[in-house]
Amino acid sequence: MIKLNFPVTSLSLKKKNSNTYVFDSLRKKYVILTPEEWVRQHLVNYLIKDLDYPKGLIITESFLKYNNLNKRSDVLVLDRELNPFMVVECKSFKIKLNRNHIDQSSTYNKIYKSKFMMITNGLNHIVYEFNWKENSFIVKKSIPKYEG
């Protein structure tokens, strides 16, 4: 896998048969290492170790319903009152981020109504801060520190 636009972190990897697995400390199990999972694991480690996000308030692969369809957000961060703080869509580092990815994450955030929404491929990060009362948003220059 390639170096991402996150600080270097140590991930626990293991090989089984022809697959490589990475330990997901949130799910407490090894999962198949895909390019998207590589991005997710680096992001989660960065949020916890560098931006002070509480590990217990981060959920990976959170299920939600939208128009009677089952959807799954890659990362959901809650605030201390257990309300959505940030929803994150992780993409493979092989994929260039585009409008479809923003639309997908925006669909999830219509349900969550989180303060922040992020799309990342590990190389580029797009972060929005929402003001739901005024129905507006701004693009952030960096990933926010945890303020929950």
PDB file of C-alpha atoms in Angstrom:
ATOM      1  CA  MET A   1       0.000   0.000   0.000  1.00  0.00           C
ATOM      2  CA  ILE A   2       1.096   3.595  -0.466  1.00  0.00           C
ATOM      3  CA  LYS A   3       1.933   6.415   1.949  1.00  0.00           C
ATOM      4  CA  LEU A   4      -1.098   8.589   2.607  1.00  0.00           C
ATOM      5  CA  ASN A   5      -1.542  12.216   3.586  1.00  0.00           C
ATOM      6  CA  PHE A   6      -1.700  11.304   7.294  1.00  0.00           C
ATOM      7  CA  PRO A   7       1.096  10.998   9.859  1.00  0.00           C
ATOM      8  CA  VAL A   8       2.872   7.641   9.770  1.00  0.00           C
ATOM      9  CA  THR A   9       1.104   5.104  11.975  1.00  0.00           C
ATOM     10  CA  SER A  10       1.742   1.522  12.908  1.00  0.00           C
ATOM     11  CA  LEU A  11      -0.941  -0.888  11.765  1.00  0.00           C
ATOM     12  CA  SER A  12      -1.055  -4.547  12.688  1.00  0.00           C
ATOM     13  CA  LEU A  13      -1.096  -6.627   9.507  1.00  0.00           C
ATOM     14  CA  LYS A  14      -1.230 -10.380   9.010  1.00  0.00           C
ATOM     15  CA  LYS A  15      -1.328 -12.690   6.021  1.00  0.00           C
ATOM     16  CA  LYS A  16      -3.710 -15.599   5.744  1.00  0.00           C
ATOM     17  CA  ASN A  17      -3.774 -17.689   2.603  1.00  0.00           C
ATOM     18  CA  SER A  18      -3.455 -15.103  -0.179  1.00  0.00           C
ATOM     19  CA  ASN A  19      -5.125 -12.232   1.731  1.00  0.00           C
ATOM     20  CA  THR A  20      -3.663  -9.508   3.909  1.00  0.00           C
ATOM     21  CA  TYR A  21      -5.643  -8.410   6.954  1.00  0.00           C
ATOM     22  CA  VAL A  22      -5.393  -5.298   9.118  1.00  0.00           C
ATOM     23  CA  PHE A  23      -6.444  -5.111  12.756  1.00  0.00           C
ATOM     24  CA  ASP A  24      -9.343  -2.708  13.263  1.00  0.00           C
ATOM     25  CA  SER A  25      -9.049  -1.485  16.847  1.00  0.00           C
ATOM     26  CA  LEU A  26     -12.636  -0.187  16.840  1.00  0.00           C
ATOM     27  CA  ARG A  27     -14.227  -3.425  15.653  1.00  0.00           C
ATOM     28  CA  LYS A  28     -11.584  -5.408  17.575  1.00  0.00           C
ATOM     29  CA  LYS A  29     -10.923  -7.822  14.750  1.00  0.00           C
ATOM     30  CA  TYR A  30      -8.831  -8.315  11.631  1.00  0.00           C
ATOM     31  CA  VAL A  31     -10.504  -7.231   8.397  1.00  0.00           C
ATOM     32  CA  ILE A  32      -9.392  -7.710   4.795  1.00  0.00           C
ATOM     33  CA  LEU A  33      -6.990  -4.980   3.778  1.00  0.00           C
ATOM     34  CA  THR A  34      -8.413  -3.172   0.758  1.00  0.00           C
ATOM     35  CA  PRO A  35      -7.251   0.230  -0.498  1.00  0.00           C
ATOM     36  CA  GLU A  36     -10.373   1.788   1.115  1.00  0.00           C
ATOM     37  CA  GLU A  37      -9.675   0.009   4.410  1.00  0.00           C
ATOM     38  CA  TRP A  38      -6.077   1.293   4.291  1.00  0.00           C
ATOM     39  CA  VAL A  39      -7.473   4.829   4.118  1.00  0.00           C
ATOM     40  CA  ARG A  40     -10.059   4.203   6.870  1.00  0.00           C
ATOM     41  CA  GLN A  41      -7.501   2.745   9.289  1.00  0.00           C
ATOM     42  CA  HIS A  42      -5.069   5.615   8.749  1.00  0.00           C
ATOM     43  CA  LEU A  43      -7.842   8.175   9.180  1.00  0.00           C
ATOM     44  CA  VAL A  44      -9.160   6.593  12.398  1.00  0.00           C
ATOM     45  CA  ASN A  45      -5.643   6.421  13.853  1.00  0.00           C
ATOM     46  CA  TYR A  46      -5.055  10.068  12.936  1.00  0.00           C
ATOM     47  CA  LEU A  47      -8.337  11.170  14.530  1.00  0.00           C
ATOM     48  CA  ILE A  48      -7.541   9.336  17.774  1.00  0.00           C
ATOM     49  CA  LYS A  49      -3.793   9.901  18.103  1.00  0.00           C
ATOM     50  CA  ASP A  50      -3.382  13.376  16.620  1.00  0.00           C
ATOM     51  CA  LEU A  51      -6.725  15.173  16.894  1.00  0.00           C
ATOM     52  CA  ASP A  52      -7.875  13.823  20.289  1.00  0.00           C
ATOM     53  CA  TYR A  53     -11.045  12.114  19.059  1.00  0.00           C
ATOM     54  CA  PRO A  54     -12.346   9.702  21.745  1.00  0.00           C
ATOM     55  CA  LYS A  55     -12.005   6.145  20.452  1.00  0.00           C
ATOM     56  CA  GLY A  56     -15.301   5.146  22.074  1.00  0.00           C
ATOM     57  CA  LEU A  57     -17.218   7.746  20.057  1.00  0.00           C
ATOM     58  CA  ILE A  58     -16.045   6.581  16.628  1.00  0.00           C
ATOM     59  CA  ILE A  59     -18.153   4.037  14.744  1.00  0.00           C
ATOM     60  CA  THR A  60     -17.080   2.353  11.518  1.00  0.00           C
ATOM     61  CA  GLU A  61     -19.533   0.975   8.986  1.00  0.00           C
ATOM     62  CA  SER A  62     -22.574   2.546  10.649  1.00  0.00           C
ATOM     63  CA  PHE A  63     -25.912   1.539   9.102  1.00  0.00           C
ATOM     64  CA  LEU A  64     -28.637   4.024   8.219  1.00  0.00           C
ATOM     65  CA  LYS A  65     -31.820   4.050   6.168  1.00  0.00           C
ATOM     66  CA  TYR A  66     -32.379   6.536   3.346  1.00  0.00           C
ATOM     67  CA  ASN A  67     -35.526   6.336   1.182  1.00  0.00           C
ATOM     68  CA  ASN A  68     -36.142   2.792   2.439  1.00  0.00           C
ATOM     69  CA  LEU A  69     -32.643   1.768   1.301  1.00  0.00           C
ATOM     70  CA  ASN A  70     -30.003   0.396   3.648  1.00  0.00           C
ATOM     71  CA  LYS A  71     -26.842   2.492   3.490  1.00  0.00           C
ATOM     72  CA  ARG A  72     -23.542   2.386   5.341  1.00  0.00           C
ATOM     73  CA  SER A  73     -21.319   5.264   6.323  1.00  0.00           C
ATOM     74  CA  ASP A  74     -17.600   4.497   6.593  1.00  0.00           C
ATOM     75  CA  VAL A  75     -16.919   6.481   9.752  1.00  0.00           C
ATOM     76  CA  LEU A  76     -19.294   8.245  12.109  1.00  0.00           C
ATOM     77  CA  VAL A  77     -17.974  10.310  14.993  1.00  0.00           C
ATOM     78  CA  LEU A  78     -20.327  11.192  17.833  1.00  0.00           C
ATOM     79  CA  ASP A  79     -20.156  14.096  20.258  1.00  0.00           C
ATOM     80  CA  ARG A  80     -20.299  13.542  24.031  1.00  0.00           C
ATOM     81  CA  GLU A  81     -24.127  13.652  23.926  1.00  0.00           C
ATOM     82  CA  LEU A  82     -23.988  10.839  21.325  1.00  0.00           C
ATOM     83  CA  ASN A  83     -25.173  13.080  18.498  1.00  0.00           C
ATOM     84  CA  PRO A  84     -23.406  12.926  15.118  1.00  0.00           C
ATOM     85  CA  PHE A  85     -20.360  15.210  15.074  1.00  0.00           C
ATOM     86  CA  MET A  86     -18.752  14.148  11.784  1.00  0.00           C
ATOM     87  CA  VAL A  87     -19.606  11.671   9.038  1.00  0.00           C
ATOM     88  CA  VAL A  88     -16.758  10.473   6.812  1.00  0.00           C
ATOM     89  CA  GLU A  89     -16.784   8.704   3.478  1.00  0.00           C
ATOM     90  CA  CYS A  90     -13.497   6.926   2.719  1.00  0.00           C
ATOM     91  CA  LYS A  91     -12.508   6.066  -0.809  1.00  0.00           C
ATOM     92  CA  SER A  92      -9.575   4.144  -2.202  1.00  0.00           C
ATOM     93  CA  PHE A  93      -6.376   6.122  -2.745  1.00  0.00           C
ATOM     94  CA  LYS A  94      -6.635   4.909  -6.355  1.00  0.00           C
ATOM     95  CA  ILE A  95      -9.798   6.974  -6.900  1.00  0.00           C
ATOM     96  CA  LYS A  96      -9.873  10.702  -7.562  1.00  0.00           C
ATOM     97  CA  LEU A  97     -12.525  12.400  -5.399  1.00  0.00           C
ATOM     98  CA  ASN A  98     -15.426  13.824  -7.368  1.00  0.00           C
ATOM     99  CA  ARG A  99     -18.915  15.265  -7.098  1.00  0.00           C
ATOM    100  CA  ASN A 100     -20.530  11.824  -6.798  1.00  0.00           C
ATOM    101  CA  HIS A 101     -18.575  11.176  -3.600  1.00  0.00           C
ATOM    102  CA  ILE A 102     -19.694  14.511  -2.167  1.00  0.00           C
ATOM    103  CA  ASP A 103     -23.292  13.728  -3.111  1.00  0.00           C
ATOM    104  CA  GLN A 104     -23.065  10.290  -1.479  1.00  0.00           C
ATOM    105  CA  SER A 105     -21.753  11.740   1.766  1.00  0.00           C
ATOM    106  CA  SER A 106     -24.298  14.570   1.641  1.00  0.00           C
ATOM    107  CA  THR A 107     -27.075  11.983   1.372  1.00  0.00           C
ATOM    108  CA  TYR A 108     -25.825  10.349   4.571  1.00  0.00           C
ATOM    109  CA  ASN A 109     -25.534  13.689   6.295  1.00  0.00           C
ATOM    110  CA  LYS A 110     -29.156  14.552   5.500  1.00  0.00           C
ATOM    111  CA  ILE A 111     -29.958  11.742   7.939  1.00  0.00           C
ATOM    112  CA  TYR A 112     -27.187  12.360  10.489  1.00  0.00           C
ATOM    113  CA  LYS A 113     -27.171  16.180  10.404  1.00  0.00           C
ATOM    114  CA  SER A 114     -23.615  16.172  11.707  1.00  0.00           C
ATOM    115  CA  LYS A 115     -21.640  19.372  12.171  1.00  0.00           C
ATOM    116  CA  PHE A 116     -18.872  18.150   9.862  1.00  0.00           C
ATOM    117  CA  MET A 117     -18.790  15.990   6.759  1.00  0.00           C
ATOM    118  CA  MET A 118     -15.606  14.667   5.202  1.00  0.00           C
ATOM    119  CA  ILE A 119     -14.660  12.785   2.068  1.00  0.00           C
ATOM    120  CA  THR A 120     -11.131  11.379   1.810  1.00  0.00           C
ATOM    121  CA  ASN A 121      -9.088   9.105  -0.381  1.00  0.00           C
ATOM    122  CA  GLY A 122      -6.176   9.364   2.029  1.00  0.00           C
ATOM    123  CA  LEU A 123      -4.357  11.741  -0.284  1.00  0.00           C
ATOM    124  CA  ASN A 124      -6.957  14.510  -0.499  1.00  0.00           C
ATOM    125  CA  HIS A 125      -9.512  15.471   2.113  1.00  0.00           C
ATOM    126  CA  ILE A 126     -12.641  17.553   1.568  1.00  0.00           C
ATOM    127  CA  VAL A 127     -14.251  18.817   4.775  1.00  0.00           C
ATOM    128  CA  TYR A 128     -17.476  20.781   5.169  1.00  0.00           C
ATOM    129  CA  GLU A 129     -18.813  22.464   8.293  1.00  0.00           C
ATOM    130  CA  PHE A 130     -22.590  22.742   8.412  1.00  0.00           C
ATOM    131  CA  ASN A 131     -24.821  25.315  10.048  1.00  0.00           C
ATOM    132  CA  TRP A 132     -28.138  23.485  10.066  1.00  0.00           C
ATOM    133  CA  LYS A 133     -30.107  26.430  11.503  1.00  0.00           C
ATOM    134  CA  GLU A 134     -29.124  28.658   8.592  1.00  0.00           C
ATOM    135  CA  ASN A 135     -29.015  25.779   6.087  1.00  0.00           C
ATOM    136  CA  SER A 136     -25.487  26.737   5.046  1.00  0.00           C
ATOM    137  CA  PHE A 137     -21.994  25.274   4.995  1.00  0.00           C
ATOM    138  CA  ILE A 138     -18.377  26.292   4.564  1.00  0.00           C
ATOM    139  CA  VAL A 139     -15.419  24.350   3.232  1.00  0.00           C
ATOM    140  CA  LYS A 140     -12.726  23.825   5.868  1.00  0.00           C
ATOM    141  CA  LYS A 141      -9.006  23.907   5.147  1.00  0.00           C
ATOM    142  CA  SER A 142      -8.240  21.023   7.501  1.00  0.00           C
ATOM    143  CA  ILE A 143      -9.772  18.194   9.490  1.00  0.00           C
ATOM    144  CA  PRO A 144     -11.207  19.684  12.691  1.00  0.00           C
ATOM    145  CA  LYS A 145      -9.947  18.793  16.148  1.00  0.00           C
ATOM    146  CA  TYR A 146     -12.541  17.097  18.303  1.00  0.00           C
ATOM    147  CA  GLU A 147     -14.757  19.554  20.181  1.00  0.00           C
ATOM    148  CA  GLY A 148     -17.444  17.220  21.460  1.00  0.00           C
TER     149      GLY A 148
END
